[in-house]
Amino acid sequence: IEWLAPEFEYHHKDRRWFALVVFTAIVVGLLALWQQNFLFFIFTVIAAIMILVWGKERPRTVQCELDNKGLRVGKIFYNYDNFSGFALKPG
């Protein structure tokens, strides 16, 4: 069995979501500077940038294949022995 599927479930994010991320990063960053924790400040800036970039990312479509040996998602193969269970989610 072969099919195409998105890499992850995408949820649209409006400007308010991005503004909330920036606002939260500013508050946490100011708190870090107030406590003179410069390493945490740098971490906060990097984390906020990563969240903003990843928040814009749309999923790519991957090819999935199910056969008698296991599951292939893109170029990665998962043997049935590695699974402890599964679930079906209605589309």
Short mmCIF file of C-alpha atoms in Angstrom, two decimals:
data_model
loop_
_atom_site.label_atom_id
_atom_site.label_comp_id
_atom_site.label_asym_id
_atom_site.label_seq_id
_atom_site.Cartn_x
_atom_site.Cartn_y
_atom_site.Cartn_z
CA ILE A 1 0.00 0.00 0.00
CA GLU A 2 1.38 3.43 -0.92
CA TRP A 3 0.08 6.92 -0.16
CA LEU A 4 1.18 10.54 0.24
CA ALA A 5 0.87 12.31 3.58
CA PRO A 6 1.96 15.62 5.12
CA GLU A 7 5.06 15.47 7.30
CA PHE A 8 3.12 16.94 10.24
CA GLU A 9 -0.29 18.45 10.92
CA TYR A 10 -0.22 22.15 10.06
CA HIS A 11 -2.23 24.76 11.97
CA HIS A 12 -2.57 28.27 10.56
CA LYS A 13 -1.06 30.94 12.80
CA ASP A 14 -2.23 34.52 12.49
CA ARG A 15 -0.36 37.70 13.41
CA ARG A 16 -1.58 37.49 17.00
CA TRP A 17 0.26 34.18 17.47
CA PHE A 18 3.53 35.68 16.24
CA ALA A 19 2.96 38.83 18.35
CA LEU A 20 2.39 36.65 21.43
CA VAL A 21 5.67 34.79 20.80
CA VAL A 22 7.55 38.08 20.45
CA PHE A 23 5.86 39.59 23.53
CA THR A 24 6.62 36.51 25.62
CA ALA A 25 10.25 36.49 24.44
CA ILE A 26 10.61 40.17 25.35
CA VAL A 27 9.17 39.63 28.85
CA VAL A 28 11.33 36.56 29.50
CA GLY A 29 14.38 38.30 27.99
CA LEU A 30 13.91 41.36 30.20
CA LEU A 31 13.53 39.10 33.22
CA ALA A 32 16.78 37.35 32.30
CA LEU A 33 18.59 40.68 31.92
CA TRP A 34 17.14 41.93 35.23
CA GLN A 35 18.57 38.84 36.92
CA GLN A 36 21.84 39.35 34.99
CA ASN A 37 21.49 35.90 33.48
CA PHE A 38 23.00 36.66 30.08
CA LEU A 39 23.22 33.04 28.96
CA PHE A 40 19.47 32.62 29.52
CA PHE A 41 18.87 35.87 27.63
CA ILE A 42 20.81 34.53 24.63
CA PHE A 43 18.90 31.24 24.89
CA THR A 44 15.60 33.17 24.93
CA VAL A 45 16.50 35.11 21.79
CA ILE A 46 17.58 31.96 19.92
CA ALA A 47 14.50 30.03 21.08
CA ALA A 48 12.14 32.83 20.00
CA ILE A 49 13.76 33.00 16.56
CA MET A 50 13.46 29.23 16.16
CA ILE A 51 9.80 29.25 17.21
CA LEU A 52 9.02 32.05 14.74
CA VAL A 53 10.82 30.33 11.87
CA TRP A 54 9.32 26.90 12.61
CA GLY A 55 5.88 28.45 13.08
CA LYS A 56 5.90 29.62 9.45
CA GLU A 57 7.07 26.26 8.11
CA ARG A 58 4.57 24.23 6.14
CA PRO A 59 4.77 20.43 6.04
CA ARG A 60 6.28 18.75 3.02
CA THR A 61 4.47 15.82 1.46
CA VAL A 62 6.17 12.46 2.02
CA GLN A 63 5.54 9.15 0.33
CA CYS A 64 4.57 6.32 2.67
CA GLU A 65 4.68 2.63 1.86
CA LEU A 66 3.38 -0.28 3.90
CA ASP A 67 4.43 -3.83 3.00
CA ASN A 68 4.92 -7.19 4.72
CA LYS A 69 8.32 -6.10 6.14
CA GLY A 70 7.40 -2.75 7.65
CA LEU A 71 6.64 0.89 7.02
CA ARG A 72 8.66 3.31 4.90
CA VAL A 73 8.13 7.04 5.42
CA GLY A 74 10.15 8.94 2.84
CA LYS A 75 13.61 7.35 2.95
CA ILE A 76 13.27 5.99 6.51
CA PHE A 77 12.25 2.36 7.02
CA TYR A 78 10.58 1.15 10.22
CA ASN A 79 10.56 -2.60 10.82
CA TYR A 80 7.39 -4.06 12.39
CA ASP A 81 9.51 -5.39 15.26
CA ASN A 82 10.13 -1.79 16.38
CA PHE A 83 6.41 -1.05 16.88
CA SER A 84 4.69 -1.62 20.21
CA GLY A 85 1.29 -0.49 18.90
CA PHE A 86 -0.53 1.67 16.40
CA ALA A 87 -3.60 3.85 16.03
CA LEU A 88 -5.77 4.99 13.16
CA LYS A 89 -6.83 8.63 12.98
CA PRO A 90 -9.75 9.58 10.76
CA GLY A 91 -8.72 12.05 8.07
#
